[in-house]
């Protein structure tokens, strides 16, 4: 049987969800035998591949790069998992929505609160423009599974991946598996 | 008080005539979810989580404020009820800024418990992200309006058990918020006795003890129950 093609994607999150993934410790060896990691911040791949079976997407959609990336991920992925609270609810990443538009956020961060040279970084094609409103993944593209938690614990991640490796759809329930925060 | 016989979820139940559906169900071990309800203070019926179906009526009724009646047939777990309950909890999450990961009440929160009970793994509604304030002018406590679900438990314990009536509700609709005294900062509210009953009554992380960090704010409901029971039984009155 062909190995499961797994991708992990890092959008508007703190990478804590990816750290929790690394906390799978020695189970990662077992996982490595059963999947092909085809795209991830843990490896050097510039392009998101055409055909991916499962993708764990960390983070909310906060800038134009994320927006493009999530559409690409959705187009090329069978089973998309919203990985962690930022992906599922917006969470900490979306706290800036209270300030209103992207402009308001940039002004507050780079002008109002600046100690030295107040200026908004605007170098074309280096800093992707912020979206006005940080969005949870499912409000931009359809999501197949929600794995909440900030971050989701390694045991939850393992539960989901194990089920998928056995060709089953994971069913999450109860405090151990679906709690926010 | 005459005893009434009724059926809840196909279970035959006898209840005291002055009991509510919620009380009768609880006495028979039937769990109906609630949020604004709090043992020992008056009934409010605002959150609508305890909605049940009563045969012969197309309207859904709140179990906490509906008295039992002879021959009543009640359903508490139909598909329709579960659909609405889940919707109510999702709407509460979408309305305020509930960021559980940075909340003092994470792990000790009734709203979170309800979400888990209802299997809520994401919210289908658009988050509103209202601009709400935090008041930490009180030397011991704080109120974070981002976590408030407007259950009025703080208002009722403060008025009915402590007798201070520091808390009240101001505004309408999405602008509703709890206030202290006549909309003074809590630290300047002279009626507040700093008894902490509201802290223990609040179901979420809205009212907290200052200095509690993420996931540290626990609520002691038994303290409230102890006082209200003792008061009902007049345990402190010299005989
Ligand atoms: S859910 Fe928590 S751990 Fe994961 S990216 Fe967001 S803030 Fe970081
Ligand atoms: S009050 Fe409860 S639901 Fe709201 S953020 Fe805190 S833990 Fe989450
Ligand atoms: S502050 Fe707490 S107890 Fe008071 S209305 Fe809000 S959620 Fe309820």
Coordinates of C-alpha atoms in Angstrom, one line a residue, chain B:
Chain B
X1 CA -48.2 20.1 48.7
X2 CA -49.9 17.7 46.3
X3 CA -47.7 15.3 44.5
X4 CA -47.8 15.4 40.7
X5 CA -47.0 12.5 38.4
X6 CA -45.4 13.2 35.1
X7 CA -43.1 11.6 32.5
X8 CA -39.7 12.9 31.7
X9 CA -37.8 11.2 28.8
X10 CA -40.2 8.2 29.2
X11 CA -39.4 7.9 32.9
X12 CA -42.3 8.1 35.3
X13 CA -41.6 10.7 37.9
X14 CA -43.4 12.0 41.0
X15 CA -42.7 15.5 42.0
X16 CA -43.8 18.0 44.6
X17 CA -46.4 20.4 43.2
X18 CA -44.2 23.4 43.5
X19 CA -41.2 22.0 41.8
X20 CA -40.0 23.0 38.4
X21 CA -39.3 20.6 35.5
X22 CA -35.6 21.2 36.1
X23 CA -35.8 20.3 39.8
X24 CA -38.0 17.2 39.2
X25 CA -35.6 16.0 36.4
X26 CA -32.5 16.6 38.6
X27 CA -34.1 14.6 41.5
X28 CA -34.6 11.7 39.1
X29 CA -31.0 11.9 37.8
X30 CA -32.0 13.4 34.5
X31 CA -29.5 16.0 33.4
X32 CA -30.7 19.1 31.6
X33 CA -28.0 21.6 30.7
X34 CA -28.2 25.1 32.3
X35 CA -26.1 28.2 32.5
X36 CA -27.9 31.2 34.1
X37 CA -29.4 28.9 36.8
X38 CA -27.7 29.0 40.2
X39 CA -28.8 27.1 43.3
X40 CA -29.8 29.4 46.1
X41 CA -30.8 32.5 44.2
X42 CA -33.9 33.4 42.2
X43 CA -34.7 31.9 38.9
X44 CA -33.9 33.9 35.8
X45 CA -34.6 31.8 32.7
X46 CA -32.4 34.0 30.4
X47 CA -30.0 31.6 28.8
X48 CA -32.6 29.2 27.4
X49 CA -30.2 26.3 27.6
X50 CA -32.6 24.2 29.6
X51 CA -35.3 24.3 26.9
X52 CA -37.5 21.2 26.8
X53 CA -40.4 19.9 24.8
X54 CA -43.8 19.5 26.5
X55 CA -46.3 17.3 24.7
X56 CA -49.3 19.2 23.5
X57 CA -47.4 22.5 23.0
X58 CA -45.4 23.5 20.0
X59 CA -43.5 26.1 22.1
X60 CA -40.3 25.1 23.8
X61 CA -40.2 26.0 27.5
X62 CA -37.4 26.7 29.9
X63 CA -37.3 23.8 32.4
X64 CA -35.9 26.0 35.2
X65 CA -39.0 28.3 35.3
X66 CA -41.8 25.9 34.2
X67 CA -43.6 24.2 37.1
X68 CA -44.5 20.5 36.8
X69 CA -48.1 19.6 36.1
X70 CA -50.1 16.4 36.5
X71 CA -49.8 14.1 33.5
X72 CA -47.1 16.3 31.8
X73 CA -45.0 14.5 29.2
X74 CA -41.6 16.1 28.8
X75 CA -38.7 15.4 26.4
X76 CA -35.3 16.8 27.2
X77 CA -33.0 15.2 24.6
X78 CA -34.7 15.5 21.2
X79 CA -32.8 16.3 18.0
X80 CA -34.5 19.7 17.9
X81 CA -33.5 20.6 21.4
X82 CA -29.9 19.5 20.9
X83 CA -29.7 21.6 17.8
X84 CA -30.9 24.7 19.6
X85 CA -28.7 24.1 22.7
X86 CA -25.6 23.8 20.5
X87 CA -26.6 26.9 18.6
X88 CA -27.0 28.9 21.9
X89 CA -23.5 28.0 23.1
X90 CA -22.0 28.7 19.7
X91 CA -23.6 32.1 19.6
X92 CA -22.3 32.9 23.1
X93 CA -18.8 32.1 21.9
X94 CA -19.3 34.2 18.7
X95 CA -20.7 37.1 20.6
X96 CA -17.9 37.8 23.2
X97 CA -14.2 37.5 23.0
X98 CA -13.7 34.0 24.5
X99 CA -10.1 33.2 24.0
X100 CA -9.9 30.2 26.3
X101 CA -6.1 29.8 25.9
X102 CA -5.5 33.1 27.7
X103 CA -8.4 33.0 30.2
X104 CA -8.1 32.8 34.0
X105 CA -11.0 30.3 34.0
X106 CA -9.7 27.9 31.3
X107 CA -10.5 24.3 32.6
X108 CA -12.8 25.8 35.3
X109 CA -15.5 27.3 33.2
X110 CA -19.2 26.3 32.8
X111 CA -19.4 27.7 29.2
X112 CA -16.5 25.5 28.2
X113 CA -18.1 22.5 30.0
X114 CA -21.2 23.1 28.0
X115 CA -19.3 23.3 24.7
X116 CA -17.6 20.0 25.5
X117 CA -20.9 18.4 26.5
X118 CA -22.4 19.5 23.2
X119 CA -19.5 18.3 21.1
X120 CA -18.7 21.8 19.8
X121 CA -15.4 21.5 18.0
X122 CA -15.8 24.8 16.1
X123 CA -18.2 27.7 15.9
X124 CA -20.3 28.2 12.7
X125 CA -21.2 31.8 13.3
X126 CA -19.1 34.9 12.5
X127 CA -17.2 36.0 15.6
X128 CA -18.2 39.6 16.5
X129 CA -15.0 40.7 18.2
X130 CA -16.7 43.5 20.2
X131 CA -14.4 46.1 21.9
X132 CA -15.0 45.4 25.6
X133 CA -13.2 46.6 28.7
X134 CA -11.5 45.1 31.7
X135 CA -11.9 46.7 35.1
X136 CA -9.2 46.0 37.7
X137 CA -9.8 49.0 39.9
X138 CA -10.9 46.8 42.8
X139 CA -8.0 45.8 45.1
X140 CA -9.0 42.1 45.2
X141 CA -11.1 41.3 42.1
X142 CA -11.4 42.1 38.5
X143 CA -14.1 42.0 35.8
X144 CA -13.3 41.2 32.2
X145 CA -16.4 42.0 30.1
X146 CA -14.9 39.9 27.2
X147 CA -15.9 36.8 29.1
X148 CA -19.3 37.8 30.4
X149 CA -22.3 35.8 29.1
X150 CA -24.9 38.1 30.8
X151 CA -26.2 35.4 33.0
X152 CA -26.9 37.8 35.9
X153 CA -25.7 35.4 38.5
X154 CA -23.4 38.1 40.0
X155 CA -26.3 40.5 40.2
X156 CA -28.5 37.9 42.0
X157 CA -26.0 36.6 44.5
X158 CA -24.9 40.1 45.4
X159 CA -28.5 41.3 45.9
X160 CA -30.1 38.2 47.3
X161 CA -27.4 36.5 49.4
X162 CA -25.0 39.3 50.3
X163 CA -27.7 42.1 50.3
X164 CA -25.3 44.6 48.9
X165 CA -26.8 45.0 45.3
X166 CA -23.5 46.3 43.9
X167 CA -24.1 44.7 40.5
X168 CA -26.7 45.7 37.9
X169 CA -27.2 45.4 34.1
X170 CA -26.9 48.4 31.8
X171 CA -27.4 48.9 28.1
X172 CA -29.5 46.9 25.7
X173 CA -29.0 44.0 23.3
X174 CA -25.4 43.6 22.2
X175 CA -24.4 46.6 24.3
X176 CA -25.6 45.1 27.5
X177 CA -23.0 44.8 30.3
X178 CA -22.9 44.3 34.0
X179 CA -22.0 47.4 36.0
X180 CA -21.1 48.1 39.6
X181 CA -22.9 50.8 41.6
X182 CA -24.2 53.5 39.2
X183 CA -21.6 52.5 36.5
X184 CA -18.7 53.4 38.7
X185 CA -15.3 51.5 38.5
X186 CA -15.7 48.5 40.8
X187 CA -12.9 49.9 43.1
X188 CA -15.0 53.0 43.7
X189 CA -18.3 51.1 44.2
X190 CA -19.1 51.9 47.9
X191 CA -21.8 49.3 48.3
X192 CA -19.3 46.4 47.6
X193 CA -18.3 44.5 50.7
X194 CA -15.6 42.5 48.9
X195 CA -17.3 39.3 50.1
X196 CA -16.3 37.5 46.8
X197 CA -19.7 35.9 46.3
X198 CA -20.0 37.2 42.7
X199 CA -16.5 35.7 42.1
X200 CA -17.7 32.3 43.1
X201 CA -21.0 32.6 41.3
X202 CA -19.7 33.7 37.9
X203 CA -19.8 30.7 35.5
X204 CA -16.9 32.0 33.3
X205 CA -13.7 34.0 33.6
X206 CA -15.6 37.3 33.7
X207 CA -15.2 37.9 37.4
X208 CA -11.9 36.7 38.9
X209 CA -9.6 37.1 41.8
X210 CA -6.7 39.5 40.9
X211 CA -3.4 37.7 40.6
X212 CA -5.0 34.6 39.1
X213 CA -3.2 33.7 35.9
X214 CA -4.4 31.4 33.1
X215 CA -6.5 28.4 34.2
X216 CA -6.1 29.3 37.9
X217 CA -9.5 30.8 38.7
X218 CA -11.6 28.2 40.4
X219 CA -15.1 28.8 41.6
X220 CA -16.4 27.6 45.0
X221 CA -20.2 27.2 44.5
X222 CA -20.5 25.2 47.7
X223 CA -19.9 28.4 49.7
X224 CA -23.0 30.0 48.1
X225 CA -25.1 26.9 48.6
X226 CA -24.0 26.6 52.2
X227 CA -25.2 30.2 53.0
X228 CA -28.4 30.0 51.1
X229 CA -29.4 26.6 52.6
X230 CA -28.6 27.8 56.1
X231 CA -30.7 30.9 55.5
X232 CA -33.7 29.0 54.2
X233 CA -33.5 26.7 57.2
X234 CA -33.0 29.7 59.5
X235 CA -30.0 27.9 61.0
X236 CA -28.5 31.1 62.3
X237 CA -31.6 32.4 64.0
X238 CA -31.6 32.0 67.8
X239 CA -34.5 29.8 68.7

